[in-house]
Amino acid sequence: MSEPEYRPGLADVPVAESSISFIDGQRARLEYRGIAVEALARESTFEETSWLLLKGELPTQKELAIFDSQLKEHRKLKYKLCDMIKCMPESGHPMAALQASVAGLGMFYPARDVSNSKTNWESVVRLIAKLPTLVATFHRLRHGDDAIAPREDLSHAANFYWMLFGREPSTAVARVLDACFVLHAEHQMNASTFSARVTGSTLADPYSVVAAAVGTLSGPLHGGANEEVLDMLDEIGEPSKATGWLEHAVATKKKIMGMGHRVYKVKDPRATVLQELAEHVFAESGRPVRYDLTLQLEAAAVKILGPKGIYPNVDFFSGIVYEALGIPRDLFTPIFAVARVSGWLSHWLEQLKNNRIFRPEQIFTGTNDCPYTPIDQRP
Ligand code: COA
């Protein structure tokens, strides 16, 4: 038998059959269950999009109303879970807090029998509903503020903003945050989704599945890039320095955060929609100099990196939108998780329908048949 070909990063290797989302990286096309993400970001809501991802088709009015009220009902946290979050170090990263509290959630709602579709759905609703509360609760408590109870009269996005800041967002801000959730809800076989499917394939419970995915999302090559884009903009400082900074960064082989994608070889369609959203927010809050810097950097990158198929990805503009909404930098990646949980859980349910445990091969590069040398005889 011939040796299987090793593809670092599993590039171009299919690891599952999936009907959840589709990407054409040359045409900047992203579809959730066949519907263009631009249409969903403009016309749908996170709640409706989540149903679409999970169930495979748009909900009827009745289905959406029931799903929406189930999500609202499950937003609250048990007081012991709040106590657990209270004990977490306030200097810890909110992604670590989220990963730990999602794992903790699984101890309060045991769901080990993943062959039961009724309890699986209850876990799905609970996880989507509670992730925003977990993020907001840690954020409030780490600053010595009281946690703010969720409200049932607000949408998923508006309620999240309410729990973070204790004030209702304007209609425009709630709409922008909701569209950000829609844009981040699903993205085919990315690292955290693959991680969710690998964990799910062992028949682990859904809380372990989401906790594993949160850990994977936290890295700077994945969800963590949105924070680092703003660190990079801080380092560059002014729009006039963008081209020089980029030339130097490329010459010294530095990775430009928010640029490049395994699948997209043109500008990420989510980045285009996020840019439009950023402009809406700036129409309300005023256009920051940072946005001019972002545009300068993009223009320089198109010239220098464009020929290699490296263009802005979703993270290039998401940070600047969140910053304009007053959201602290280290919450950008947790917000990504709050949205992506619908995609992770859709993949988990799909994986369970036709499951086989993931157990890939390796190319062994070590040595064999080595003798054991007792410690006193080693050099
Ligand atoms: N800045 C500069 N060069 C980049 C780059 C970037 N952001 N992204 C890719 N490249 C270059 C690599 O240096 C490499 O060049 P080489 O062939 O001369 O060595 C080539 O493009 C291929 O890059 P590689 O890292 O192998 O691509 P990948 O498909 O494995 O990685 C990413 C994809 C997303 C991890 C990568 O583009 C990246 O690190 N981007 C920055 C982090 C980021 O924004 N992540 C969020 C993704 S949504």
XYZ file of C-alpha atoms and ligand atoms in Angstrom:
427
model
C 0.000 0.000 0.000
C 1.379 3.436 -0.906
C 2.153 5.895 1.914
C -0.740 8.408 2.314
C 0.174 11.976 1.348
C 0.762 14.283 4.318
C -0.964 17.690 3.972
C 0.128 20.091 6.755
C -2.915 21.788 8.282
C -5.108 19.252 6.396
C -5.172 21.808 3.566
C -7.689 20.746 0.876
C -8.389 17.448 2.703
C -12.160 16.899 3.201
C -12.840 15.750 6.767
C -16.631 15.571 6.634
C -19.656 15.760 4.372
C -21.660 18.838 5.283
C -24.653 20.754 3.954
C -24.455 23.635 6.444
C -22.392 26.275 4.654
C -20.642 26.779 1.343
C -17.672 28.949 0.389
C -16.371 29.855 -3.045
C -13.063 31.495 -2.162
C -12.495 32.882 -5.650
C -15.943 34.497 -5.965
C -16.138 35.822 -2.368
C -19.280 33.741 -1.888
C -20.433 32.463 1.504
C -23.835 30.782 1.888
C -25.569 29.398 4.957
C -27.840 26.528 3.841
C -27.746 28.001 0.333
C -28.566 31.611 1.298
C -25.953 34.350 0.745
C -24.542 35.671 4.018
C -24.964 39.260 2.792
C -28.743 38.735 2.499
C -28.886 37.188 5.976
C -26.794 39.985 7.526
C -29.067 42.627 5.984
C -32.468 40.971 6.359
C -32.385 38.186 8.940
C -31.619 38.111 12.667
C -29.214 35.989 14.679
C -32.120 33.984 16.128
C -33.563 33.202 12.683
C -30.120 32.468 11.200
C -29.346 30.092 14.062
C -32.523 28.143 13.333
C -31.634 28.061 9.636
C -28.183 26.642 10.431
C -29.462 24.127 12.960
C -32.560 22.926 11.127
C -31.556 23.366 7.476
C -34.326 25.760 6.436
C -35.813 29.109 7.418
C -38.345 28.865 10.271
C -42.053 29.566 9.946
C -43.338 32.488 12.045
C -44.594 30.032 14.669
C -41.317 28.083 14.803
C -39.323 31.287 15.173
C -41.614 32.624 17.900
C -41.239 29.379 19.902
C -37.445 29.253 19.399
C -37.124 32.912 20.369
C -39.116 32.437 23.562
C -37.109 29.298 24.454
C -33.863 31.258 24.027
C -35.191 34.087 26.204
C -36.324 31.676 28.895
C -32.852 30.095 29.134
C -30.740 33.274 29.351
C -30.471 33.245 33.165
C -27.608 31.555 35.039
C -27.916 29.490 38.207
C -26.543 31.427 41.164
C -23.891 28.739 41.818
C -22.581 29.263 38.293
C -22.315 33.003 39.018
C -20.427 32.112 42.218
C -18.070 29.958 40.158
C -17.440 32.882 37.781
C -16.927 35.186 40.784
C -14.032 32.973 41.893
C -12.194 33.307 38.566
C -9.161 35.620 38.486
C -10.233 39.040 37.207
C -6.981 39.324 35.227
C -7.732 36.096 33.326
C -8.648 36.330 29.647
C -12.421 36.284 29.052
C -11.952 33.421 26.561
C -10.435 31.295 29.334
C -13.333 32.288 31.601
C -15.795 31.353 28.865
C -14.174 27.986 28.222
C -14.171 27.147 31.932
C -17.734 28.324 32.498
C -19.096 26.411 29.482
C -17.441 23.267 30.875
C -18.957 24.167 34.275
C -22.383 24.577 32.670
C -22.171 20.929 31.620
C -21.927 19.952 35.300
C -25.209 21.735 36.046
C -27.051 20.259 33.058
C -25.734 16.725 32.510
C -26.398 15.674 28.900
C -24.238 12.641 28.437
C -26.774 10.653 26.403
C -26.220 12.222 22.989
C -28.548 9.696 21.300
C -31.546 11.562 22.761
C -32.649 14.199 20.249
C -34.949 15.924 22.751
C -32.219 16.565 25.331
C -29.758 17.419 22.542
C -32.098 20.207 21.387
C -32.512 21.430 24.984
C -28.707 21.644 25.254
C -28.516 23.539 21.953
C -31.040 26.126 23.168
C -29.360 26.404 26.566
C -25.883 26.925 25.112
C -26.942 29.550 22.534
C -29.038 31.341 25.172
C -26.483 31.318 27.979
C -23.191 32.104 26.215
C -23.870 35.876 26.129
C -24.784 35.810 29.845
C -21.555 33.946 30.697
C -19.458 36.504 28.797
C -21.275 39.537 30.247
C -21.263 38.131 33.800
C -17.495 37.571 33.822
C -16.938 41.012 32.319
C -19.074 42.764 34.971
C -17.686 40.792 37.908
C -14.027 41.239 36.943
C -14.512 45.007 37.220
C -16.183 44.692 40.610
C -19.636 45.504 39.163
C -22.767 43.476 39.805
C -23.868 41.114 37.060
C -26.906 42.410 35.175
C -29.836 40.020 34.809
C -30.942 39.259 31.246
C -34.196 40.753 29.973
C -36.839 38.838 28.062
C -38.159 41.875 26.171
C -34.927 42.377 24.175
C -33.475 40.544 21.176
C -30.427 38.282 21.612
C -28.044 41.043 20.483
C -29.757 43.913 22.333
C -29.928 41.873 25.536
C -26.205 41.095 25.314
C -25.430 44.818 25.057
C -27.792 45.466 27.986
C -26.056 42.843 30.184
C -22.621 44.325 29.343
C -23.367 48.010 29.897
C -26.669 48.269 31.790
C -28.193 50.457 29.080
C -30.244 49.617 26.026
C -28.532 49.996 22.660
C -30.002 52.337 20.054
C -31.902 50.557 17.291
C -28.945 51.115 14.937
C -26.388 49.702 17.400
C -28.563 46.649 18.150
C -28.939 46.060 14.401
C -25.167 46.286 13.814
C -24.388 43.891 16.679
C -27.050 41.476 15.428
C -25.575 41.592 11.899
C -22.091 40.920 13.370
C -23.529 37.827 15.092
C -25.062 36.654 11.792
C -21.772 37.178 9.925
C -19.804 35.177 12.505
C -22.343 32.379 13.062
C -20.870 29.787 10.711
C -17.926 29.263 8.421
C -17.656 25.725 7.141
C -14.693 23.586 8.315
C -12.639 26.209 10.230
C -10.365 25.102 13.088
C -12.846 25.542 15.953
C -15.673 23.846 14.036
C -13.372 20.960 13.204
C -12.443 20.829 16.874
C -16.158 20.715 17.778
C -16.700 17.856 15.323
C -13.666 15.931 16.610
C -14.889 16.259 20.205
C -18.462 15.431 19.156
C -17.237 12.336 17.309
C -16.162 10.808 20.648
C -19.833 11.174 21.787
C -18.743 13.719 24.398
C -21.584 15.901 25.702
C -22.400 19.212 23.934
C -20.876 21.338 26.719
C -17.519 19.596 26.217
C -17.945 20.093 22.465
C -18.444 23.852 22.845
C -15.717 24.192 25.505
C -13.236 22.519 23.119
C -14.299 24.819 20.280
C -13.956 27.932 22.477
C -10.365 26.929 23.309
C -9.574 26.455 19.635
C -11.143 29.767 18.671
C -8.985 31.658 21.173
C -5.740 31.395 19.168
C -4.375 34.425 17.258
C -4.452 32.567 13.938
C -8.218 32.058 14.374
C -10.672 34.121 16.447
C -7.938 35.863 18.418
C -6.892 37.786 15.292
C -9.577 40.468 15.770
C -7.927 41.690 19.001
C -4.506 41.659 17.385
C -5.701 43.793 14.458
C -6.281 46.661 16.882
C -2.902 46.078 18.578
C -1.375 46.321 15.101
C -3.265 49.562 14.344
C -1.991 50.971 17.675
C 1.554 50.058 16.673
C 1.240 51.754 13.261
C -0.268 54.874 14.822
C -1.145 57.171 11.904
C -2.601 56.654 8.416
C 0.510 58.184 6.777
C 2.673 55.430 8.305
C 0.576 52.517 6.978
C 2.446 51.832 3.723
C 5.949 52.071 5.259
C 4.918 49.877 8.185
C 3.453 47.263 5.863
C 6.498 47.197 3.565
C 8.751 46.655 6.578
C 6.427 44.002 8.045
C 6.331 42.059 4.768
C 10.130 42.355 4.338
C 10.642 40.941 7.831
C 8.103 38.131 7.180
C 5.646 39.380 9.786
C 2.064 38.061 9.569
C -0.400 40.888 9.012
C -3.354 40.272 11.312
C -6.796 40.353 9.699
C -5.292 39.497 6.300
C -5.181 36.221 4.420
C -7.355 33.151 4.509
C -6.977 29.467 3.772
C -10.063 29.525 1.533
C -10.626 33.123 0.339
C -8.169 34.354 -2.264
C -10.136 37.627 -2.659
C -11.625 39.970 -0.040
C -13.699 37.995 2.470
C -17.406 38.796 1.814
C -17.910 39.192 5.581
C -15.215 41.886 5.617
C -17.131 43.779 2.915
C -20.373 43.681 4.934
C -18.533 44.576 8.166
C -17.001 47.572 6.429
C -20.492 48.772 5.451
C -21.612 48.242 9.053
C -18.591 50.178 10.331
C -19.622 53.081 8.130
C -23.173 52.963 9.597
C -21.770 53.063 13.123
C -19.449 55.956 12.242
C -22.425 57.867 10.806
C -23.758 57.824 14.411
C -20.552 58.011 16.469
C -18.229 60.005 14.153
C -15.504 58.577 11.945
C -12.333 57.743 13.915
C -8.829 58.405 12.521
C -8.279 54.688 13.061
C -10.724 53.953 10.238
C -8.658 56.068 7.816
C -5.621 54.112 8.969
C -7.466 50.837 8.288
C -8.342 52.002 4.767
C -4.743 53.094 4.074
C -3.456 49.748 5.299
C -5.962 47.869 3.162
C -4.993 49.897 0.052
C -1.292 49.194 0.659
C -1.983 45.505 1.341
C -3.977 45.108 -1.864
C -0.907 46.309 -3.807
C 1.721 44.385 -1.847
C -0.067 41.203 -0.758
C -2.973 41.091 -3.237
C -0.903 39.366 -5.944
C -0.403 36.453 -3.469
C -4.180 36.231 -2.901
C -3.943 37.853 0.538
C -6.833 40.261 1.257
C -8.723 41.428 4.356
C -10.604 38.702 6.211
C -13.531 39.026 8.646
C -11.276 40.122 11.493
C -9.866 43.113 9.663
C -13.023 45.199 10.234
C -14.787 43.460 13.139
C -12.540 44.982 15.829
C -13.042 48.487 14.553
C -16.839 48.008 14.613
C -16.777 46.601 18.161
C -14.479 49.385 19.327
C -16.892 51.964 17.932
C -19.673 50.242 19.929
C -17.587 50.725 23.101
C -16.804 47.020 23.535
C -13.480 46.273 25.265
C -10.830 44.633 23.107
C -10.542 41.373 25.017
C -14.270 40.721 24.507
C -13.975 40.638 20.711
C -13.142 36.932 20.560
C -15.772 35.942 23.178
C -18.328 37.775 20.995
C -17.131 35.668 18.073
C -17.863 32.581 20.234
C -21.318 33.899 21.213
C -22.136 33.957 17.482
C -20.229 30.877 16.294
C -21.865 28.612 18.881
C -24.816 28.189 16.480
C -22.451 26.940 13.756
C -20.571 24.649 16.148
C -23.809 23.080 17.374
C -25.158 22.674 13.828
C -21.992 20.741 12.973
C -22.277 18.720 16.180
C -25.831 17.631 15.295
C -24.754 16.857 11.729
C -21.748 14.854 12.963
C -23.958 12.755 15.255
C -26.270 11.795 12.381
C -23.522 9.840 10.664
C -20.802 9.553 13.257
C -17.464 7.818 13.122
C -14.794 8.786 15.638
C -12.021 10.951 14.144
C -8.796 9.002 14.293
C -6.400 10.151 11.558
C -3.000 8.688 10.716
C 0.491 10.132 11.200
C 3.800 9.898 9.395
C 6.173 8.494 12.021
C 9.498 10.355 12.023
C 11.052 8.888 15.200
C 13.332 5.865 15.671
C 12.424 2.269 16.580
C 13.780 -0.499 18.792
C 15.866 1.745 21.080
C 17.371 0.088 24.191
C 16.426 1.319 27.667
C 19.553 2.757 29.372
C 19.373 2.792 33.204
C 19.671 6.363 34.570
C 23.105 5.817 36.222
C 24.570 4.664 32.907
C 23.374 7.656 30.830
C 25.967 10.223 29.752
N 0.428 38.380 6.299
C 1.525 38.160 5.571
N 1.721 37.043 4.854
C 0.740 36.136 4.885
C -0.440 36.314 5.603
C -0.589 37.489 6.351
N -1.659 37.710 7.076
N -1.244 35.248 5.438
C -0.570 34.411 4.623
N 0.620 34.955 4.296
C 1.630 34.346 3.441
C 2.509 33.388 4.258
O 3.592 34.051 4.836
C 2.884 32.385 3.216
O 3.895 32.948 2.404
P 5.073 32.036 1.800
O 4.375 31.083 0.868
O 5.940 33.019 1.120
O 5.712 31.355 2.965
C 1.627 32.266 2.349
O 0.976 33.536 2.474
C 0.678 31.169 2.797
O 0.390 31.418 4.176
P -0.037 30.314 5.233
O 0.132 30.846 6.608
O 0.652 29.029 4.879
O -1.558 30.183 4.881
P -2.593 29.352 5.701
O -3.698 29.034 4.768
O -1.929 28.223 6.417
O -3.072 30.361 6.842
C -4.152 32.126 7.925
C -4.229 31.112 6.788
C -5.516 32.783 8.091
C -3.827 31.413 9.244
C -3.067 33.170 7.586
O -3.439 33.886 6.427
C -2.818 34.120 8.748
O -2.029 33.801 9.639
N -3.473 35.327 8.756
C -3.308 36.237 9.844
C -4.183 35.835 11.022
C -5.630 36.088 10.771
O -6.034 37.164 10.351
N -6.455 35.080 11.103
C -7.895 35.164 10.984
C -8.396 34.263 9.900
S -10.133 34.528 9.606
